Short mmCIF file of C-alpha atoms in Angstrom, two decimals:
data_model
loop_
_atom_site.label_atom_id
_atom_site.label_comp_id
_atom_site.label_asym_id
_atom_site.label_seq_id
_atom_site.Cartn_x
_atom_site.Cartn_y
_atom_site.Cartn_z
CA UNK M 1 -7.33 -23.48 16.58
CA UNK M 2 -3.74 -24.14 16.16
CA UNK M 3 -1.50 -21.40 17.12
CA UNK M 4 1.60 -20.60 15.14
CA UNK M 5 3.09 -17.75 13.27
CA UNK M 6 3.33 -17.83 9.53
CA UNK M 7 5.93 -15.16 8.55
CA UNK M 8 6.09 -14.50 4.93
CA UNK M 9 8.21 -11.39 4.94
CA UNK M 10 8.22 -8.83 2.17
CA UNK M 11 10.06 -5.59 2.27
CA UNK M 12 9.10 -2.54 0.43
CA UNK M 13 12.72 -1.85 -0.41
CA UNK M 14 12.80 1.36 -2.46
CA UNK M 15 14.65 1.10 -5.72
CA UNK M 16 14.51 3.10 -8.89
CA UNK M 17 15.21 3.02 -12.57
CA UNK M 18 16.31 5.13 -15.49
CA UNK M 19 13.40 6.12 -17.51
CA UNK M 20 14.49 5.26 -20.99
CA UNK M 21 16.80 2.42 -21.75
CA UNK M 22 19.09 2.28 -18.83
CA UNK M 23 18.38 0.90 -15.35
CA UNK M 24 19.27 2.83 -11.94
CA UNK M 25 20.51 0.52 -9.41
CA UNK M 26 21.19 1.20 -5.65
CA UNK M 27 24.74 2.04 -6.79
CA UNK M 28 23.45 5.01 -8.66
CA UNK M 29 23.51 4.09 -12.32
CA UNK M 30 24.36 6.89 -14.79
CA UNK M 31 25.67 10.05 -13.27
CA UNK M 32 26.01 9.01 -9.56
CA UNK M 33 27.70 12.22 -8.62
CA UNK M 34 28.21 13.49 -5.05
CA UNK M 35 26.64 16.86 -5.51
CA UNK M 36 23.11 15.54 -5.80
CA UNK M 37 22.21 17.36 -8.99
CA UNK M 38 22.82 14.59 -11.61
CA UNK M 39 19.15 13.58 -11.47
CA UNK M 40 17.67 17.07 -12.34
CA UNK M 41 17.30 19.08 -15.49
CA UNK M 42 16.96 22.95 -15.42
CA UNK M 43 15.64 23.18 -18.94
CA UNK M 44 12.24 21.68 -18.20
CA UNK M 45 10.45 18.35 -17.88
CA UNK M 46 7.54 16.82 -16.26
CA UNK M 47 5.69 19.16 -13.89
CA UNK M 48 2.95 16.68 -12.93
CA UNK M 49 1.57 13.13 -13.50
CA UNK M 50 -1.21 10.78 -12.85
CA UNK M 51 -1.17 6.92 -13.09
CA UNK M 52 -3.88 5.69 -15.36
CA UNK M 53 -3.09 1.97 -15.03
CA UNK M 54 -0.43 -0.56 -14.21
CA UNK M 55 -0.68 -3.88 -16.17
CA UNK M 56 1.48 -6.87 -15.20
CA UNK M 57 2.49 -8.42 -18.65
CA UNK M 58 4.48 -11.43 -17.34
CA UNK M 59 6.29 -12.85 -14.35
CA UNK M 60 6.22 -14.89 -11.21
CA UNK M 61 5.59 -12.03 -8.72
CA UNK M 62 3.91 -8.77 -8.26
CA UNK M 63 5.73 -5.93 -6.56
CA UNK M 64 4.19 -2.64 -5.70
CA UNK M 65 5.18 0.03 -8.14
CA UNK M 66 4.73 3.77 -7.23
CA UNK M 67 5.88 6.42 -9.73
CA UNK M 68 6.20 10.00 -8.47
CA UNK M 69 6.93 13.24 -10.29
CA UNK M 70 9.30 15.59 -8.22
CA UNK M 71 9.14 19.38 -8.42
CA UNK M 72 12.33 19.48 -10.42
CA UNK M 73 10.86 17.57 -13.27
CA UNK M 74 12.39 14.24 -12.41
CA UNK M 75 10.49 10.98 -12.02
CA UNK M 76 11.05 8.72 -9.08
CA UNK M 77 10.03 5.07 -8.81
CA UNK M 78 9.39 3.10 -5.78
CA UNK M 79 9.26 -0.70 -6.16
CA UNK M 80 8.70 -3.10 -3.36
CA UNK M 81 10.81 -6.30 -2.72
CA UNK M 82 8.95 -9.68 -2.56
CA UNK M 83 9.43 -13.02 -0.69
CA UNK M 84 9.06 -14.76 -4.09
CA UNK M 85 9.67 -18.18 -2.64
CA UNK M 86 7.70 -17.75 0.50
CA UNK M 87 10.57 -18.96 2.55
CA UNK M 88 11.11 -15.75 4.67
CA UNK M 89 13.96 -14.34 2.44
CA UNK M 90 13.18 -11.05 0.72
CA UNK M 91 13.99 -10.66 -2.94
CA UNK M 92 15.79 -7.52 -4.04
CA UNK M 93 14.38 -5.99 -7.17
CA UNK M 94 16.40 -4.35 -9.95
CA UNK M 95 15.19 -2.79 -13.12
CA UNK M 96 17.05 -4.40 -16.18
CA UNK M 97 15.38 -2.44 -18.96
CA UNK M 98 13.02 0.55 -19.38
CA UNK M 99 11.33 1.64 -22.46
CA UNK M 100 8.64 4.22 -23.13
CA UNK M 101 5.99 4.91 -25.93
CA UNK M 102 3.49 7.60 -26.62
CA UNK M 103 -0.04 6.31 -26.00
CA UNK M 104 -1.66 3.86 -23.72
CA UNK M 105 -2.47 0.22 -23.39
CA UNK M 106 -4.45 -1.96 -21.01
CA UNK M 107 -3.52 -5.61 -21.53
CA UNK M 108 -0.70 -7.72 -22.85
CA UNK M 109 -1.88 -7.73 -26.60
CA UNK M 110 -2.39 -3.94 -26.78
CA UNK M 111 0.76 -3.22 -24.88
CA UNK M 112 2.80 -5.38 -27.25
CA UNK M 113 1.17 -3.71 -30.19
CA UNK M 114 2.05 -0.33 -28.76
CA UNK M 115 5.67 -1.24 -28.21
CA UNK M 116 5.80 -2.32 -31.89
CA UNK M 117 4.10 0.64 -33.44
CA UNK M 118 4.31 3.58 -31.07
CA UNK M 119 6.66 6.39 -30.94
CA UNK M 120 9.44 5.40 -28.53
CA UNK M 121 12.11 7.10 -26.49
CA UNK M 122 15.54 5.73 -26.34
CA UNK M 123 17.73 8.41 -24.79
CA UNK M 124 19.60 7.38 -21.65
CA UNK M 125 18.85 9.22 -18.32
CA UNK M 126 21.19 10.23 -15.54
CA UNK M 127 20.06 9.05 -12.10
CA UNK M 128 21.09 9.77 -8.43
CA UNK M 129 20.88 7.30 -5.67
CA UNK M 130 20.81 7.68 -1.91
CA UNK M 131 19.66 5.79 1.16
CA UNK M 132 16.31 6.62 2.80
CA UNK M 133 16.65 9.52 5.12
CA UNK M 134 20.09 10.55 3.98
CA UNK M 135 18.84 13.42 1.63
CA UNK M 136 18.16 17.10 2.45
CA UNK M 137 14.61 16.19 3.40
CA UNK M 138 13.09 13.11 4.99
CA UNK M 139 11.40 10.54 2.81
CA UNK M 140 7.61 10.49 2.95
CA UNK M 141 5.49 7.36 3.79
CA UNK M 142 1.77 7.48 4.38
CA UNK M 143 0.53 4.52 6.49
CA UNK M 144 -3.02 3.64 7.12
CA UNK M 145 -3.94 0.85 9.53
CA UNK M 146 -7.26 -0.98 9.81
CA UNK M 147 -7.94 -2.98 13.07
CA UNK M 148 -10.81 -5.53 13.64
CA UNK M 149 -12.33 -4.67 17.04
CA UNK M 150 -15.10 -7.44 17.06
CA UNK M 151 -15.81 -10.05 19.66
CA UNK M 152 -13.93 -12.75 17.89
CA UNK M 153 -10.73 -10.82 18.21
CA UNK M 154 -11.31 -10.75 21.95
CA UNK M 155 -8.34 -9.48 23.92
CA UNK M 156 -6.29 -9.46 20.73
CA UNK M 157 -8.01 -6.21 19.79
CA UNK M 158 -6.51 -4.41 22.69
CA UNK M 159 -3.10 -6.13 22.50
CA UNK M 160 -2.52 -5.22 18.92
CA UNK M 161 -3.95 -1.79 19.42
CA UNK M 162 -1.07 -1.28 21.82
CA UNK M 163 1.37 -2.68 19.36
CA UNK M 164 0.23 -0.22 16.70
CA UNK M 165 1.04 2.56 19.04
CA UNK M 166 4.53 1.20 19.51
CA UNK M 167 4.85 0.76 15.67
CA UNK M 168 4.02 4.45 15.02
CA UNK M 169 6.51 5.69 17.60
CA UNK M 170 9.27 3.37 16.35
CA UNK M 171 8.91 4.72 12.77
CA UNK M 172 9.07 8.38 14.06
CA UNK M 173 12.19 7.54 16.21
CA UNK M 174 13.88 6.16 13.00
CA UNK M 175 13.72 9.58 11.48
CA UNK M 176 11.20 8.67 8.71
CA UNK M 177 8.76 11.25 7.57
CA UNK M 178 5.75 9.00 8.27
CA UNK M 179 2.17 10.12 8.60
CA UNK M 180 -0.66 7.86 9.66
CA UNK M 181 -4.44 7.01 9.58
CA UNK M 182 -6.30 4.58 11.68
CA UNK M 183 -9.65 2.96 11.30
CA UNK M 184 -11.44 0.23 13.41
CA UNK M 185 -13.86 -2.24 11.71
CA UNK M 186 -16.54 -4.81 12.25
CA UNK M 187 -19.43 -4.99 9.75
CA UNK M 188 -19.40 -1.26 9.69
CA UNK M 189 -16.46 1.17 10.12
CA UNK M 190 -15.68 4.94 10.67
CA UNK M 191 -18.63 5.34 13.00
CA UNK M 192 -19.11 7.24 16.22
CA UNK M 193 -22.02 8.61 18.27
CA UNK M 194 -20.67 12.06 18.09
CA UNK M 195 -21.11 14.27 21.08
CA UNK M 196 -23.23 11.57 22.65
CA UNK M 197 -20.39 9.19 22.71
CA UNK M 198 -19.13 8.37 26.20
CA UNK M 199 -16.75 5.78 25.01
CA UNK M 200 -14.29 7.47 22.74
CA UNK M 201 -13.60 10.83 24.36
CA UNK M 202 -10.12 11.44 23.01
CA UNK M 203 -9.28 14.29 20.56
CA UNK M 204 -8.40 12.08 17.75
CA UNK M 205 -11.28 9.65 17.23
CA UNK M 206 -14.09 10.62 14.82
CA UNK M 207 -16.67 8.86 12.70
CA UNK M 208 -16.52 10.09 9.10
CA UNK M 209 -19.54 7.97 8.22
CA UNK M 210 -21.68 9.09 11.08
CA UNK M 211 -23.37 7.11 13.83
CA UNK M 212 -23.28 3.26 14.05
CA UNK M 213 -25.92 1.62 11.85
CA UNK M 214 -28.51 -0.77 13.00
CA UNK M 215 -26.58 -3.84 11.72
CA UNK M 216 -23.48 -2.82 13.77
CA UNK M 217 -24.33 -0.77 16.82
CA UNK M 218 -20.68 -0.80 18.27
CA UNK M 219 -18.63 2.32 17.61
CA UNK M 220 -15.95 1.74 14.99
CA UNK M 221 -14.16 5.19 15.03
CA UNK M 222 -11.48 6.38 12.57
CA UNK M 223 -8.96 9.27 12.73
CA UNK M 224 -10.54 11.23 9.74
CA UNK M 225 -9.42 12.03 6.31
CA UNK M 226 -6.34 14.18 7.30
CA UNK M 227 -3.22 12.17 8.11
CA UNK M 228 -1.91 12.48 11.70
CA UNK M 229 1.52 12.17 13.37
CA UNK M 230 2.77 9.38 15.49
CA UNK M 231 1.65 10.88 18.80
CA UNK M 232 -1.92 11.23 17.63
CA UNK M 233 -1.83 7.69 16.19
CA UNK M 234 -0.74 6.40 19.61
CA UNK M 235 -3.52 8.42 21.36
CA UNK M 236 -6.16 6.85 18.96
CA UNK M 237 -5.16 3.27 19.39
CA UNK M 238 -4.52 3.58 23.15
CA UNK M 239 -8.12 4.78 23.37
CA UNK M 240 -9.21 1.83 21.23
CA UNK M 241 -7.26 -0.60 23.64
CA UNK M 242 -9.03 0.98 26.56
CA UNK M 243 -12.56 1.00 25.14
CA UNK M 244 -12.76 -2.29 23.13
CA UNK M 245 -9.78 -4.15 24.64
CA UNK M 246 -11.78 -7.41 24.61
CA UNK M 247 -13.62 -6.80 21.37
CA UNK M 248 -17.23 -5.72 20.69
CA UNK M 249 -19.99 -7.71 19.04
CA UNK M 250 -19.47 -8.88 15.39
CA UNK M 251 -22.31 -11.01 14.14
CA UNK M 252 -21.02 -13.57 11.54
CA UNK M 253 -17.65 -15.23 10.88
CA UNK M 254 -16.52 -12.75 8.15
CA UNK M 255 -16.01 -8.96 8.69
CA UNK M 256 -16.05 -6.15 6.36
CA UNK M 257 -12.27 -5.86 5.80
CA UNK M 258 -12.41 -4.73 2.20
CA UNK M 259 -14.53 -1.68 2.86
CA UNK M 260 -12.13 0.30 4.98
CA UNK M 261 -9.33 -0.46 2.62
CA UNK M 262 -11.43 1.10 -0.23
CA UNK M 263 -12.59 3.91 2.02
CA UNK M 264 -9.12 4.79 3.04
CA UNK M 265 -7.74 4.71 -0.44
CA UNK M 266 -10.40 6.97 -1.94
CA UNK M 267 -10.86 9.42 0.91
CA UNK M 268 -7.58 9.91 2.90
CA UNK M 269 -5.62 13.04 2.17
CA UNK M 270 -2.59 11.18 0.84
CA UNK M 271 0.44 13.54 0.35
CA UNK M 272 1.87 14.05 -3.06
CA UNK M 273 5.16 12.23 -3.39
CA UNK M 274 4.59 9.83 -0.43
CA UNK M 275 4.67 6.13 -0.80
CA UNK M 276 1.35 4.59 0.33
CA UNK M 277 1.10 1.67 2.70
CA UNK M 278 -1.89 0.04 4.18
CA UNK M 279 -2.09 -2.55 6.98
CA UNK M 280 -5.23 -4.64 7.68
CA UNK M 281 -5.38 -6.62 10.92
CA UNK M 282 -8.04 -9.13 11.71
CA UNK M 283 -8.64 -12.84 12.43
CA UNK M 284 -11.48 -13.73 9.83
CA UNK M 285 -12.34 -13.80 6.16
CA UNK M 286 -13.65 -10.78 4.38
CA UNK M 287 -17.21 -10.08 3.00
CA UNK M 288 -17.69 -9.56 -0.78
CA UNK M 289 -20.53 -8.06 -2.76
CA UNK M 290 -21.84 -11.64 -3.09
CA UNK M 291 -22.02 -12.42 0.68
CA UNK M 292 -22.42 -9.15 2.68
CA UNK M 293 -26.25 -9.50 3.00
CA UNK M 294 -25.62 -12.32 5.54
CA UNK M 295 -25.10 -9.58 8.09
CA UNK M 296 -27.58 -7.16 6.51
CA UNK M 297 -24.76 -4.66 5.62
CA UNK M 298 -25.99 -1.72 3.69
CA UNK M 299 -25.41 1.96 2.71
CA UNK M 300 -21.92 3.36 2.75
CA UNK M 301 -20.54 0.14 4.12
CA UNK M 302 -21.39 -2.38 1.23
CA UNK M 303 -17.82 -3.86 0.50
CA UNK M 304 -16.30 -3.47 -2.94
CA UNK M 305 -15.49 -6.29 -5.41
CA UNK M 306 -12.06 -7.62 -4.68
CA UNK M 307 -10.78 -7.56 -8.24
CA UNK M 308 -11.84 -3.89 -8.83
CA UNK M 309 -10.30 -2.95 -5.34
CA UNK M 310 -7.00 -4.61 -6.43
CA UNK M 311 -7.02 -2.83 -9.73
CA UNK M 312 -7.44 0.56 -7.92
CA UNK M 313 -4.72 -0.31 -5.32
CA UNK M 314 -2.12 -1.32 -7.90
CA UNK M 315 -2.75 1.80 -10.00
CA UNK M 316 -2.34 3.97 -6.90
CA UNK M 317 0.82 2.18 -6.03
CA UNK M 318 -0.68 1.02 -2.66
CA UNK M 319 1.11 -1.96 -0.84
CA UNK M 320 -1.22 -3.75 1.52
CA UNK M 321 0.24 -5.90 4.40
CA UNK M 322 -2.09 -8.31 6.26
CA UNK M 323 -2.07 -9.76 9.74
CA UNK M 324 -4.77 -12.29 9.57
CA UNK M 325 -6.32 -15.58 10.75
CA UNK M 326 -5.15 -19.12 10.08
CA UNK M 327 -5.74 -19.60 6.26
CA UNK M 328 -6.16 -23.26 6.56
CA UNK M 329 -8.62 -23.04 9.41
CA UNK M 330 -10.77 -20.30 7.92
CA UNK M 331 -11.05 -21.83 4.34
CA UNK M 332 -12.57 -18.63 3.15
CA UNK M 333 -13.02 -19.66 -0.47
CA UNK M 334 -14.94 -22.66 0.57
CA UNK M 335 -17.77 -20.34 1.81
CA UNK M 336 -17.48 -17.77 -1.00
CA UNK M 337 -15.64 -15.22 1.32
CA UNK M 338 -12.45 -13.54 0.51
CA UNK M 339 -9.07 -14.40 1.89
CA UNK M 340 -7.24 -11.36 2.89
CA UNK M 341 -3.87 -12.92 2.02
CA UNK M 342 -4.83 -12.62 -1.62
CA UNK M 343 -4.94 -8.84 -1.22
CA UNK M 344 -1.29 -8.89 0.22
CA UNK M 345 -0.17 -11.11 -2.65
CA UNK M 346 -1.78 -8.89 -5.31
CA UNK M 347 -0.32 -5.65 -4.12
CA UNK M 348 3.34 -6.93 -3.11
CA UNK M 349 2.47 -6.96 0.55
CA UNK M 350 3.13 -9.56 3.33
CA UNK M 351 0.80 -11.80 5.21
CA UNK M 352 1.46 -12.76 8.80
CA UNK M 353 -0.58 -15.21 10.76
CA UNK M 354 -2.08 -13.52 13.85
CA UNK M 355 -1.60 -16.54 16.03
CA UNK M 356 -2.65 -16.32 19.60
CA UNK M 357 -2.83 -12.66 20.64
CA UNK M 358 -5.10 -13.16 23.54
CA UNK M 359 -2.54 -11.68 25.71
CA UNK M 360 0.60 -9.68 25.35
CA UNK M 361 2.68 -12.70 26.61
CA UNK M 362 1.33 -15.02 23.85
CA UNK M 363 1.06 -12.58 21.00
CA UNK M 364 4.12 -13.11 18.62
CA UNK M 365 2.99 -10.36 16.24
CA UNK M 366 5.49 -7.52 16.70
CA UNK M 367 4.67 -4.70 14.18
CA UNK M 368 8.01 -3.11 14.80
CA UNK M 369 9.63 -6.32 13.43
CA UNK M 370 7.44 -6.78 10.37
CA UNK M 371 9.19 -6.22 7.06
CA UNK M 372 7.48 -2.83 6.68
CA UNK M 373 9.73 -1.21 9.07
CA UNK M 374 12.87 -2.47 7.43
CA UNK M 375 11.54 -1.50 4.01
CA UNK M 376 11.04 2.07 5.03
CA UNK M 377 14.29 2.54 6.94
CA UNK M 378 16.74 0.64 4.72
CA UNK M 379 15.69 1.34 1.24
CA UNK M 380 17.23 3.52 -1.44
CA UNK M 381 15.71 6.50 -3.47
CA UNK M 382 16.67 7.05 -7.09
CA UNK M 383 15.66 10.29 -8.86
CA UNK M 384 15.84 10.22 -12.68
CA UNK M 385 15.90 13.33 -14.94
CA UNK M 386 13.08 13.65 -17.49
CA UNK M 387 14.54 16.19 -19.96
CA UNK M 388 12.85 17.91 -22.83
CA UNK M 389 15.01 15.90 -25.24
CA UNK M 390 13.36 12.72 -23.99
CA UNK M 391 9.85 14.10 -24.51
CA UNK M 392 10.78 15.34 -27.94
CA UNK M 393 11.84 11.75 -28.87
CA UNK M 394 8.22 10.84 -27.93
CA UNK M 395 6.83 13.37 -30.51
CA UNK M 396 6.41 16.40 -28.23
CA UNK M 397 7.72 19.61 -29.93
CA UNK M 398 7.64 22.27 -27.04
CA UNK M 399 5.35 24.42 -24.85
CA UNK M 400 3.20 23.00 -22.20
CA UNK M 401 0.96 19.99 -22.82
CA UNK M 402 -0.59 16.95 -21.17
CA UNK M 403 0.41 13.66 -22.97
CA UNK M 404 -0.02 10.05 -22.30
CA UNK M 405 3.00 7.95 -21.98
CA UNK M 406 3.43 4.15 -21.27
CA UNK M 407 6.65 3.00 -19.49
CA UNK M 408 7.62 -0.66 -19.97
CA UNK M 409 9.64 -1.97 -17.01
CA UNK M 410 11.56 -5.27 -16.92
CA UNK M 411 12.20 -6.12 -13.21
CA UNK M 412 14.33 -8.94 -11.96
CA UNK M 413 14.14 -10.23 -8.44
CA UNK M 414 16.96 -12.00 -6.82
CA UNK M 415 15.49 -14.24 -3.92
CA UNK M 416 17.60 -16.76 -1.98
CA UNK M 417 20.05 -17.07 -4.91
CA UNK M 418 17.30 -17.65 -7.52
CA UNK M 419 16.41 -15.13 -10.31
CA UNK M 420 12.73 -14.18 -11.03
CA UNK M 421 11.61 -11.91 -13.81
CA UNK M 422 8.44 -9.77 -14.38
CA UNK M 423 7.48 -6.99 -16.70
CA UNK M 424 4.96 -4.24 -16.34
CA UNK M 425 3.31 -1.48 -18.33
CA UNK M 426 2.68 1.75 -16.41
CA UNK M 427 0.40 4.19 -18.22
CA UNK M 428 0.83 7.87 -17.05
CA UNK M 429 -0.89 11.08 -18.01
CA UNK M 430 2.11 13.52 -17.80
CA UNK M 431 2.02 17.36 -17.94
CA UNK M 432 5.20 18.53 -19.84
CA UNK M 433 6.80 22.00 -19.86
CA UNK M 434 9.68 22.74 -22.25
#
């Protein structure tokens, strides 16, 4: 297998936008005052929100989009940068237009119809902009990492486990409010023999799905549903390095990579207001619902449909980065398996070839140098006020009510001197108090 590093870097640069009609840039758009209160509204606004769907209407790229409602009634948007050209340069996103309409839509036709016939808001919004980490409180990022610990990984399982420990400590040292979750995977995942386990005796490892099943007798522990700090993350993966430093079993070529992504997204105690990031590390293709029976996978470990998983991840604003095997060598689609690079592409994440990680000396994958680190430490945060006047223009007359709003975003991406455009419809259920 040829060894090389394919480094398609994508940052999760945090940018934002005005809610109705005007874009917020990193320069602060609207009322970019110094006292930090231009993006709030004391007369009321949104007290809570849930994303129903995110639909791509047009464009050449797909960034991750995460809307968050702040306690002051403002709405904050996190949008990832993307290496649109695939040449290693990261495009910087900017929102060129934002509209909103009362109601919801699910595809291009229904969204176009809603924009033409729905009640729309047109009032401008003031926004404040700041660099990540420069506010009164740190910016929150929740990061879940899945690591293949099967025999095909060999010594790479231990080498990269050590690199994950370094990565967690590096983010904490940068002053970012990062919390973590870890999970190991083969055909099963989140398994441990409990008190009878003599392999994983640290205080962090657990097995949320019970003891290893018959089709995968190796322990594949996780860190549980509660997020943990960098020290505990290091403890967990240091133990993984010690116990399965050269890999453990793994029957067929593919592994169950999609399962732990779905499991983490559905079960982790993600923090409100935190941007969600997942990192999947392995050297093979992924099983799908059409192929998992090859290794007799059953029960809680049956993998999800890739398209359904991608819909859930994009709706939840999760960006998935992948460190994976040589795509040309694996030829996953030729065998009806799933190529994990597709998951990265669909969620605005990056794909990095794992290369030769049989030893620390030959492994060129340095998680502290991946785009995810730069995205967290060099982005901007923009908070945009959602005043009662805005909601009244959508047909809301006062009091407290939960309404459905669709935000239409036009996003430009400047990548290596070339402009790319994309548009999205974000449907949100919002609780309004005025």
